[in-house]
Amino acid sequence: MIGVVGTVYLVGAGPGDPGLITVRGAELLGRAGAVVHDNLSDRALLDLAPASAELHDVARGDGSGHTIGRERIAELLATLGGRHAVVVRLTGGDPFVFGYAGEELLRLRAAGIAWEIVPGVTSAVAAPAAAGIPVTHRRVARAVTFFGDHPDPERGAGGTDWSALASVPGTLVSLMGVGRLAEIAAALVAGGRAASTPAAVVRRGATPRQEVVVGTLGDIAERARERGVRPPAVLVVGEVVALRERIGWFEQRPLFGRAVLVTRPRAQAGGLGERLRELGADVVPAPVFRIVPPADPAPLREAAARLDGFDWVFLTSANGVDALFEVLDAAGRDGRAFGAARIAAIGPGTAAALRRRGVRADLVPRRFVAEGILEAFAGIDLSRARVLVWRAEGARDVLPEGLRAGGAVVAEVQAYRLADEPLDPKVAERIDAGGIDAAIFTSASTVRGLRRALGGERFSRLASRALLAAIGPVTADALRDCGAPVGVEAAEHTVGGVVDALVARLREGEA
Ligand code: SAH
């Protein structure tokens, strides 16, 4: 059999924040048939790959940061290149800055598989930048030197001329050196750099778990040791370190250092996750369910086929809108299928999902709950109006019942189902270690879903330590029903509203 002849793309993943991958890298991930990666500080990058993509983690499972071996990875890449048109080999930072995956590529030639390199944002620049340290500066440092070698008493100095390195003008940035900080600093001082030179260690730079230790070349090793700094971290040496005091920005964002659990389904978590990340939060995705088509899709197709036979169509979630347009699309139709039917959207998220399809909702209530929609209809005569309610299986009956009470003839269709998603064991560990500061719930079903996924005991543990934020009153009630205290209830029942309420609440807590 002749397989596909694919291309292996060696893609720089950036320093850890999924937002710092290049546009080209993200685009390739989006059409990858297979992705081969090491330890990623944030798995959100993998969500960019199609659900059908093969994912291969080649980090050795022992947390050493080492991989299963170049030879085996090269073999794996060759095999995958014979199966998929696009294979992404994802590596931290920039692939060619102290990265060795390039060696894997050379072995692909024999297999007749092409490769391309997609540069990335290197931690050597991004970690200092996130700490407010520019690696060069017009007046302070006109050059920067990256080095990865370090003095090793067993292996010798590995060929580094320390006095030459120490006397290069400008900033020095050491990678892979935290384990030997004391030796590096001593070698640089012995080589002629003043012990009083400002120095900083930036751990997990440009990620929500960034830690920065500042000192001088003379005391930085001791200070980092006291703080228990472990890899991955860079050491920055030079006058530029002093600029941090004025340029520092990363830690000042309102949710910096806060771990926030997000319970939305994966496909949908995007907007919420991005918003939280922008505010500096460490987003911990714990999708409690997946959106799946209803067991019997026939009623869905039938309802979609006669949308224009209704006076009003009610859409109660962005997922519902997605499901509707999938059905329409499969039938070769589009937004015109609504005909003269008017459209009510439960809130701005649903309305935005419609807008993306070129359809404008006729009515969006002021309060984004089922009751709000009924209030909005208080002045509208619904007697004998033909109404279609397009919603999730198992949703509350408030809306259809309220509409019926107003005299409407209501048809309901179940647009999608929520299937339980198993809990990621790493999330369980973080909850047990008390490592979650807040959890956001965007519907009552996410509350019940998380409780099911965690079990009663772990759910209570989370509830006792973390601030629980509810998008609105129905979600807040669901928390209370589970015996959990409601830390925050959003006044505006949108994703933006609940994030704002969380930020305000945490600020109060600090004041
Ligand atoms: N190719 C990568 C570097 C690989 S070597 C790049 O361009 O960034 C691994 C070293 O990179 C680590 O030992 C550490 O020194 C550094 N490193 C990687 N990610 C980092 C981060 N987020 N913060 C600080 N240092 C990081």
Coordinates of C-alpha atoms and ligand atoms in Angstrom, one line a residue:
M1 CA 0.0 0.0 0.0
I2 CA 1.3 3.5 -0.8
G3 CA 0.6 5.7 2.1
V4 CA 0.1 9.5 2.2
V5 CA 3.4 11.4 1.9
G6 CA 3.0 14.0 4.6
T7 CA 5.1 16.9 5.9
V8 CA 6.3 17.1 9.4
Y9 CA 6.2 20.6 10.8
L10 CA 8.5 21.4 13.7
V11 CA 6.5 24.0 15.4
G12 CA 7.6 26.2 18.3
A13 CA 4.9 26.2 21.0
G14 CA 6.1 29.3 22.7
P15 CA 6.9 29.6 26.4
G16 CA 3.7 28.1 27.8
D17 CA 0.9 30.5 27.3
P18 CA -1.2 29.0 24.5
G19 CA -1.8 32.6 23.2
L20 CA 1.9 32.8 22.4
I21 CA 2.0 30.3 19.6
T22 CA 2.5 31.8 16.1
V23 CA -0.5 32.2 13.8
R24 CA 1.2 29.8 11.4
G25 CA 1.7 27.2 14.2
A26 CA -2.0 27.5 15.3
E27 CA -3.1 27.2 11.7
L28 CA -1.1 24.0 11.2
L29 CA -2.4 22.5 14.5
G30 CA -5.9 23.2 13.2
R31 CA -5.4 20.8 10.3
A32 CA -2.9 18.3 11.9
G33 CA -3.6 14.6 11.4
A34 CA -1.2 13.9 14.3
V35 CA 0.5 16.0 17.0
V36 CA 3.7 14.8 18.8
H37 CA 4.5 16.9 21.9
D38 CA 6.6 16.9 25.0
N39 CA 5.4 18.2 28.4
L40 CA 3.2 21.2 27.7
S41 CA 2.5 23.6 30.5
D42 CA -0.9 24.2 29.1
R43 CA -2.8 21.6 27.1
A44 CA -5.1 24.2 25.6
L45 CA -2.9 24.2 22.6
L46 CA -3.9 20.6 21.8
D47 CA -7.5 21.8 21.7
L48 CA -6.6 23.6 18.5
A49 CA -6.1 20.2 16.8
P50 CA -9.1 18.5 15.2
A51 CA -10.9 16.1 17.5
S52 CA -9.8 13.3 15.2
A53 CA -6.1 14.1 15.4
E54 CA -3.8 11.5 16.9
L55 CA -2.0 12.9 20.0
H56 CA 1.3 11.5 21.1
D57 CA 2.9 12.6 24.3
V58 CA 6.6 11.7 24.0
A59 CA 7.7 13.1 27.4
R60 CA 8.9 10.3 29.6
G61 CA 6.1 9.9 32.2
D62 CA 8.5 10.4 35.1
G63 CA 8.4 14.2 35.1
S64 CA 12.1 14.4 34.3
G65 CA 11.4 16.6 31.3
H66 CA 13.2 14.0 29.1
T67 CA 11.6 12.4 26.1
I68 CA 11.4 8.8 25.1
G69 CA 14.5 9.2 23.0
R70 CA 15.2 10.9 19.7
E71 CA 15.5 7.6 17.8
R72 CA 12.0 6.5 18.7
I73 CA 10.5 9.9 18.2
A74 CA 12.1 10.0 14.7
E75 CA 10.6 6.6 13.9
L76 CA 7.2 7.8 15.2
L77 CA 7.4 10.9 13.1
A78 CA 8.2 8.9 10.0
T79 CA 5.3 6.5 10.6
L80 CA 2.9 9.4 11.1
G81 CA 4.2 11.2 8.1
G82 CA 3.2 8.1 6.1
R83 CA -0.3 8.3 7.4
H84 CA -1.1 12.0 7.6
A85 CA -0.6 15.0 5.3
V86 CA 0.1 17.3 8.3
V87 CA 2.1 16.1 11.3
V88 CA 3.0 18.7 13.9
R89 CA 6.0 18.1 16.2
L90 CA 5.4 20.7 18.9
T91 CA 8.3 21.8 21.1
G92 CA 8.6 24.5 23.7
G93 CA 9.7 28.0 22.9
D94 CA 11.5 28.2 19.6
P95 CA 12.5 24.8 18.1
F96 CA 16.1 25.9 17.4
V97 CA 16.9 27.7 20.6
F98 CA 18.4 24.9 22.8
G99 CA 16.0 22.5 21.2
Y100 CA 17.0 19.2 19.9
A101 CA 14.0 18.1 17.9
G102 CA 15.8 19.3 14.7
E103 CA 17.9 16.1 15.0
E104 CA 14.7 14.0 14.8
L105 CA 14.0 15.6 11.4
L106 CA 17.2 14.5 9.8
R107 CA 16.1 11.0 10.1
L108 CA 13.0 11.6 8.1
R109 CA 14.9 12.1 4.9
A110 CA 15.4 8.3 4.4
A111 CA 11.6 7.9 4.7
G112 CA 11.1 10.4 2.0
I113 CA 9.1 12.7 4.3
A114 CA 9.5 16.5 4.0
W115 CA 9.7 18.9 6.9
E116 CA 9.3 22.6 7.6
I117 CA 10.3 24.7 10.6
V118 CA 7.9 27.1 12.2
P119 CA 9.8 29.3 14.7
G120 CA 8.3 30.1 18.1
V121 CA 8.6 32.7 20.8
T122 CA 11.6 31.6 22.8
S123 CA 11.4 31.6 26.6
A124 CA 14.8 33.3 26.6
V125 CA 13.1 36.5 25.5
A126 CA 9.5 35.9 26.6
A127 CA 10.1 34.9 30.2
P128 CA 12.2 38.0 31.0
A129 CA 9.6 40.1 29.1
A130 CA 6.8 38.8 31.3
A131 CA 8.9 39.7 34.3
G132 CA 9.1 43.2 33.0
I133 CA 12.7 42.8 31.9
P134 CA 13.6 43.8 28.3
V135 CA 16.7 41.7 27.2
T136 CA 18.2 44.7 25.4
H137 CA 17.7 48.4 26.0
R138 CA 19.0 51.4 24.0
R139 CA 20.9 52.8 27.0
V140 CA 21.4 49.9 29.3
A141 CA 22.3 46.9 27.2
R142 CA 23.0 46.8 23.5
A143 CA 23.6 43.1 23.2
V144 CA 22.2 39.9 24.7
T145 CA 23.8 36.5 24.9
F146 CA 21.9 33.2 25.4
F147 CA 23.8 30.3 26.9
G148 CA 22.8 26.8 27.8
D149 CA 26.0 25.3 29.0
H150 CA 26.9 25.2 32.7
P151 CA 29.8 24.2 34.8
D152 CA 29.4 20.6 35.7
P153 CA 32.0 19.3 38.1
E154 CA 31.7 15.8 36.7
R155 CA 31.7 16.6 33.0
G156 CA 33.9 19.7 33.1
A157 CA 32.8 23.0 31.9
G158 CA 31.5 21.7 28.6
G159 CA 33.8 23.9 26.7
T160 CA 32.4 27.3 27.8
D161 CA 35.0 30.0 28.2
W162 CA 33.5 31.6 31.3
S163 CA 35.8 34.6 31.4
A164 CA 34.9 35.3 27.7
L165 CA 31.2 34.9 28.5
A166 CA 31.5 37.1 31.6
S167 CA 33.1 39.9 29.6
V168 CA 30.6 40.0 26.7
P169 CA 28.9 43.3 27.1
G170 CA 25.2 43.4 27.6
T171 CA 22.6 40.9 29.1
L172 CA 23.3 37.3 29.7
V173 CA 20.4 34.8 29.7
S174 CA 21.0 31.2 30.9
L175 CA 18.6 28.4 30.0
M176 CA 18.5 24.9 31.6
G177 CA 20.7 26.2 34.4
V178 CA 18.5 26.5 37.5
G179 CA 19.9 23.3 38.9
R180 CA 23.4 24.8 38.9
L181 CA 22.7 28.4 39.6
A182 CA 25.4 28.7 42.3
E183 CA 28.1 27.3 40.0
I184 CA 27.0 29.5 37.1
A185 CA 27.0 32.7 39.2
A186 CA 30.3 31.8 40.7
A187 CA 31.9 31.1 37.3
L188 CA 30.6 34.5 36.0
V189 CA 32.0 36.4 39.0
A190 CA 35.3 34.5 38.7
G191 CA 35.3 35.4 35.0
G192 CA 35.0 39.1 35.8
R193 CA 31.3 40.1 36.1
A194 CA 30.7 42.2 39.2
A195 CA 28.9 40.3 42.0
S196 CA 26.7 43.4 42.3
T197 CA 25.3 43.0 38.8
P198 CA 21.4 42.8 39.0
A199 CA 20.2 39.3 38.3
A200 CA 16.8 37.6 38.2
V201 CA 15.4 34.1 38.0
V202 CA 12.1 33.7 36.1
R203 CA 10.3 30.4 36.6
R204 CA 7.5 29.4 34.3
G205 CA 7.8 32.8 32.7
A206 CA 4.9 34.1 30.6
T207 CA 2.5 31.5 32.2
P208 CA -0.1 32.1 34.9
R209 CA 2.2 30.4 37.4
Q210 CA 5.2 32.7 36.8
E211 CA 7.5 33.2 39.8
V212 CA 10.3 35.8 39.8
V213 CA 13.2 36.1 42.2
V214 CA 15.4 39.2 42.0
G215 CA 18.8 39.8 43.4
T216 CA 22.4 40.2 42.3
L217 CA 24.8 37.9 40.7
G218 CA 26.3 37.5 44.2
D219 CA 23.2 36.4 46.0
I220 CA 20.7 35.2 43.3
A221 CA 21.5 31.5 43.8
E222 CA 20.9 31.7 47.5
R223 CA 17.7 33.6 47.1
A224 CA 16.4 31.2 44.4
R225 CA 17.3 28.3 46.7
E226 CA 15.3 29.8 49.6
R227 CA 12.3 30.2 47.4
G228 CA 12.6 26.6 46.2
V229 CA 12.8 27.6 42.5
R230 CA 12.9 24.5 40.2
P231 CA 13.0 24.2 36.4
P232 CA 11.9 25.5 34.0
A233 CA 13.4 28.8 34.7
V234 CA 15.8 31.3 33.1
L235 CA 18.5 33.3 34.8
V236 CA 18.9 36.9 33.5
V237 CA 22.0 38.8 34.4
G238 CA 22.5 42.5 33.6
E239 CA 21.5 46.1 34.3
V240 CA 18.2 45.5 32.4
V241 CA 16.9 43.5 35.5
A242 CA 16.5 46.8 37.3
L243 CA 14.0 48.0 34.8
R244 CA 11.5 45.4 36.1
E245 CA 10.6 47.8 38.9
R246 CA 9.1 50.2 36.4
I247 CA 8.1 47.9 33.5
G248 CA 6.7 45.0 35.5
W249 CA 3.1 44.3 34.4
F250 CA 2.4 40.6 34.3
E251 CA 1.7 40.1 38.0
Q252 CA -0.4 43.2 38.2
R253 CA -3.3 41.8 36.2
P254 CA -6.4 41.3 38.4
L255 CA -6.5 37.5 38.3
F256 CA -2.8 36.8 38.3
G257 CA -1.9 33.8 40.5
R258 CA -5.5 32.7 40.8
A259 CA -6.4 29.2 39.6
V260 CA -9.9 29.2 38.2
L261 CA -11.8 26.0 37.4
V262 CA -13.9 26.3 34.2
T263 CA -16.7 23.7 33.9
R264 CA -17.9 24.5 30.4
P265 CA -17.8 21.9 27.6
R266 CA -14.5 22.0 25.8
A267 CA -15.8 23.3 22.4
Q268 CA -17.4 26.2 24.2
A269 CA -14.9 27.1 26.9
G270 CA -13.0 29.2 24.5
G271 CA -14.5 32.6 25.1
L272 CA -14.5 32.2 28.9
G273 CA -11.0 30.7 29.1
E274 CA -9.6 33.5 26.9
R275 CA -11.1 36.2 29.0
L276 CA -9.8 34.7 32.2
R277 CA -6.3 34.2 30.7
E278 CA -6.2 37.8 29.6
L279 CA -6.8 38.8 33.2
G280 CA -3.9 36.6 34.3
A281 CA -5.8 33.6 35.7
D282 CA -4.4 30.1 35.6
V283 CA -7.3 28.4 33.8
V284 CA -8.0 24.9 34.9
P285 CA -10.4 23.3 32.4
A286 CA -12.7 20.7 33.9
P287 CA -15.3 20.2 31.2
V288 CA -18.1 18.2 32.8
F289 CA -19.8 17.2 29.7
R290 CA -19.6 17.0 26.0
I291 CA -22.3 18.1 23.6
V292 CA -23.6 15.3 21.6
P293 CA -26.5 15.0 19.1
P294 CA -29.8 13.7 20.5
A295 CA -30.3 9.9 20.4
D296 CA -33.0 10.4 17.7
P297 CA -32.1 13.1 15.2
A298 CA -35.3 12.8 13.2
P299 CA -37.5 15.3 15.2
L300 CA -34.6 17.8 14.9
R301 CA -34.5 17.5 11.2
E302 CA -38.3 17.7 10.9
A303 CA -38.5 20.9 13.0
A304 CA -35.6 22.5 11.1
A305 CA -37.4 21.7 7.9
R306 CA -40.5 23.7 8.9
L307 CA -39.0 26.7 10.8
D308 CA -41.0 29.1 8.7
G309 CA -44.2 27.5 9.8
F310 CA -43.8 29.0 13.3
D311 CA -44.5 32.5 14.4
W312 CA -41.7 32.5 16.9
V313 CA -38.6 30.3 17.3
F314 CA -36.9 30.4 20.7
L315 CA -33.2 29.6 21.0
T316 CA -31.9 29.0 24.4
S317 CA -28.1 28.6 24.0
A318 CA -25.3 29.1 21.6
N319 CA -25.0 25.3 21.4
G320 CA -28.5 25.1 20.3
V321 CA -27.8 27.6 17.5
D322 CA -24.8 25.5 16.4
A323 CA -26.9 22.4 16.4
L324 CA -29.6 24.1 14.3
F325 CA -27.2 25.3 11.7
E326 CA -25.5 22.0 11.4
V327 CA -28.9 20.4 10.6
L328 CA -29.7 23.2 8.2
D329 CA -26.3 23.0 6.6
A330 CA -26.7 19.2 6.1
A331 CA -30.0 19.8 4.4
G332 CA -28.3 22.3 2.0
R333 CA -30.1 25.3 3.6
D334 CA -29.1 28.4 5.6
G335 CA -30.5 31.2 7.7
R336 CA -33.3 31.9 5.2
A337 CA -35.0 28.8 6.5
F338 CA -36.5 31.0 9.3
G339 CA -38.7 32.7 6.7
A340 CA -41.1 35.1 8.4
A341 CA -40.7 33.4 11.8
R342 CA -39.4 35.7 14.5
I343 CA -36.5 34.7 16.6
A344 CA -36.0 35.1 20.4
A345 CA -32.6 34.5 21.8
I346 CA -32.2 33.9 25.6
G347 CA -29.1 36.1 25.9
P348 CA -26.3 37.9 24.1
G349 CA -24.2 34.7 23.7
T350 CA -27.0 33.0 21.8
A351 CA -27.7 36.2 19.9
A352 CA -24.0 36.4 18.9
A353 CA -24.0 32.8 17.7
L354 CA -26.9 33.7 15.4
R355 CA -25.2 36.9 14.2
R356 CA -22.2 34.8 13.2
R357 CA -24.6 33.0 10.9
G358 CA -25.9 36.3 9.6
V359 CA -29.2 36.1 11.5
R360 CA -30.3 38.8 13.9
A361 CA -32.5 37.9 16.9
D362 CA -35.8 39.9 17.0
L363 CA -35.8 39.7 20.8
V364 CA -33.2 39.4 23.5
P365 CA -34.6 39.9 27.0
R366 CA -33.1 42.1 29.7
R367 CA -32.6 39.2 32.1
F368 CA -30.9 36.2 30.5
V369 CA -32.9 33.4 32.1
A370 CA -36.0 31.7 30.9
E371 CA -38.1 33.9 33.2
G372 CA -36.6 36.9 31.6
I373 CA -37.7 35.8 28.2
L374 CA -41.3 35.4 29.5
E375 CA -41.1 38.9 31.0
A376 CA -40.0 40.3 27.7
F377 CA -43.2 38.8 26.2
A378 CA -45.5 40.2 28.8
G379 CA -46.7 42.9 26.4
I380 CA -46.8 40.6 23.4
D381 CA -50.0 38.7 22.6
L382 CA -49.0 35.0 22.2
S383 CA -52.5 33.6 22.1
R384 CA -52.6 30.9 19.5
A385 CA -49.1 31.9 18.4
R386 CA -47.1 28.9 17.0
V387 CA -43.9 28.7 19.0
L388 CA -40.9 26.4 18.6
V389 CA -38.6 26.0 21.6
W390 CA -35.2 24.7 20.5
R391 CA -33.3 23.6 23.6
A392 CA -31.2 21.1 25.4
E393 CA -32.5 17.7 26.6
G394 CA -33.4 17.9 30.3
A395 CA -33.7 21.7 30.3
R396 CA -36.1 23.3 32.8
D397 CA -39.8 23.5 31.7
V398 CA -40.3 27.2 32.8
L399 CA -40.1 28.5 29.3
P400 CA -42.5 26.2 27.4
E401 CA -44.9 26.2 30.3
G402 CA -44.9 30.0 30.6
L403 CA -45.5 30.3 26.9
R404 CA -48.4 27.8 27.0
A405 CA -49.9 29.8 29.9
G406 CA -49.8 32.8 27.7
G407 CA -51.9 30.9 25.1
A408 CA -49.1 29.9 22.7
V409 CA -49.1 26.5 20.9
V410 CA -45.7 25.2 21.8
A411 CA -43.6 22.6 20.1
E412 CA -40.3 21.6 21.7
V413 CA -37.3 20.0 20.1
Q414 CA -34.3 18.6 21.8
A415 CA -31.4 20.0 19.9
Y416 CA -28.5 18.3 21.8
R417 CA -27.7 16.3 24.8
L418 CA -25.0 16.7 27.4
A419 CA -22.9 13.5 27.9
D420 CA -20.8 13.3 31.0
E421 CA -17.1 13.8 30.4
P422 CA -14.7 11.9 32.8
L423 CA -12.6 14.1 35.2
D424 CA -9.0 14.7 34.3
P425 CA -7.0 13.1 37.3
K426 CA -4.7 16.1 37.3
V427 CA -7.7 18.3 38.1
A428 CA -8.7 16.0 40.9
E429 CA -5.1 16.3 42.3
R430 CA -5.2 20.1 42.3
I431 CA -8.5 20.1 44.1
D432 CA -7.2 17.8 46.7
A433 CA -4.1 19.9 47.2
G434 CA -6.3 23.0 47.7
G435 CA -4.9 24.4 44.5
I436 CA -8.1 25.9 43.1
D437 CA -9.0 29.5 44.1
A438 CA -12.3 29.9 42.2
A439 CA -14.7 27.9 40.0
I440 CA -17.1 29.3 37.5
F441 CA -20.5 27.8 36.7
T442 CA -22.3 28.9 33.6
S443 CA -25.4 26.8 34.1
A444 CA -27.2 24.6 36.6
S445 CA -26.2 21.6 34.6
T446 CA -22.5 22.4 35.0
V447 CA -23.0 22.5 38.8
R448 CA -24.7 19.1 38.8
G449 CA -22.2 17.7 36.3
L450 CA -19.2 18.7 38.3
R451 CA -20.7 17.3 41.5
R452 CA -21.3 14.0 39.7
A453 CA -17.8 14.0 38.2
L454 CA -16.1 14.9 41.6
G455 CA -18.3 12.9 43.9
G456 CA -19.8 14.4 47.0
E457 CA -16.7 14.5 49.2
R458 CA -14.4 16.1 46.7
F459 CA -17.1 18.5 45.6
S460 CA -17.4 19.7 49.2
R461 CA -13.7 20.0 49.5
L462 CA -13.6 22.3 46.5
A463 CA -16.6 24.2 47.8
S464 CA -15.0 24.8 51.2
R465 CA -11.8 26.3 49.8
A466 CA -12.7 27.9 46.4
L467 CA -14.9 30.9 45.6
L468 CA -17.8 29.5 43.6
A469 CA -19.2 31.9 41.0
A470 CA -22.6 31.5 39.4
I471 CA -23.7 33.1 36.1
G472 CA -27.2 33.7 37.5
P473 CA -29.9 32.8 40.0
V474 CA -30.8 29.4 38.6
T475 CA -27.1 28.3 38.7
A476 CA -26.8 29.8 42.2
D477 CA -29.8 27.7 43.3
A478 CA -28.2 24.6 41.9
L479 CA -25.1 25.3 44.0
R480 CA -27.2 25.8 47.1
D481 CA -29.1 22.5 46.3
C482 CA -25.7 20.8 46.4
G483 CA -24.9 22.3 49.8
A484 CA -22.3 24.7 48.3
P485 CA -22.0 28.3 49.3
V486 CA -22.5 30.8 46.5
G487 CA -19.4 33.1 46.6
V488 CA -20.5 35.3 43.6
E489 CA -23.7 35.7 41.7
A490 CA -23.4 37.7 38.5
A491 CA -25.7 40.6 38.1
E492 CA -25.5 40.4 34.4
H493 CA -26.1 36.7 33.4
T494 CA -23.4 36.5 30.8
V495 CA -19.9 35.0 30.7
G496 CA -18.5 38.6 30.8
G497 CA -20.8 39.4 33.7
V498 CA -19.7 36.4 35.9
V499 CA -16.0 37.2 35.2
D500 CA -16.5 40.8 36.2
A501 CA -18.3 39.8 39.3
L502 CA -15.5 37.4 40.2
V503 CA -12.8 40.1 39.7
A504 CA -14.8 42.6 41.8
R505 CA -15.3 40.0 44.6
L506 CA -11.6 39.1 44.7
R507 CA -10.6 42.8 44.8
E508 CA -12.9 43.3 47.8
G509 CA -11.3 40.4 49.5
E510 CA -7.9 42.0 49.1
A511 CA -9.0 45.5 50.2
Ligands
SAH1 N1 13.5 25.9 22.9 C1 13.1 26.4 24.2 C2 14.2 26.1 25.2 C3 14.3 24.6 25.5 S1 15.5 24.3 26.8 C4 12.9 27.9 24.1 O1 13.1 28.5 23.0 O2 12.3 28.5 25.0 C5 14.5 24.2 28.2 C6 14.8 25.4 29.0 O3 14.1 26.5 28.6 C7 14.4 25.3 30.5 O4 15.3 24.6 31.2 C8 14.3 26.7 30.9 O5 15.6 27.3 31.1 C9 13.8 27.4 29.7 N2 12.3 27.6 29.7 C10 11.4 27.0 28.9 N3 10.1 27.5 29.2 C11 10.3 28.4 30.2 C12 9.4 29.3 30.8 N4 8.1 29.3 30.6 N5 9.9 30.1 31.8 C13 11.3 30.1 32.0 N6 12.1 29.3 31.4 C14 11.7 28.5 30.5

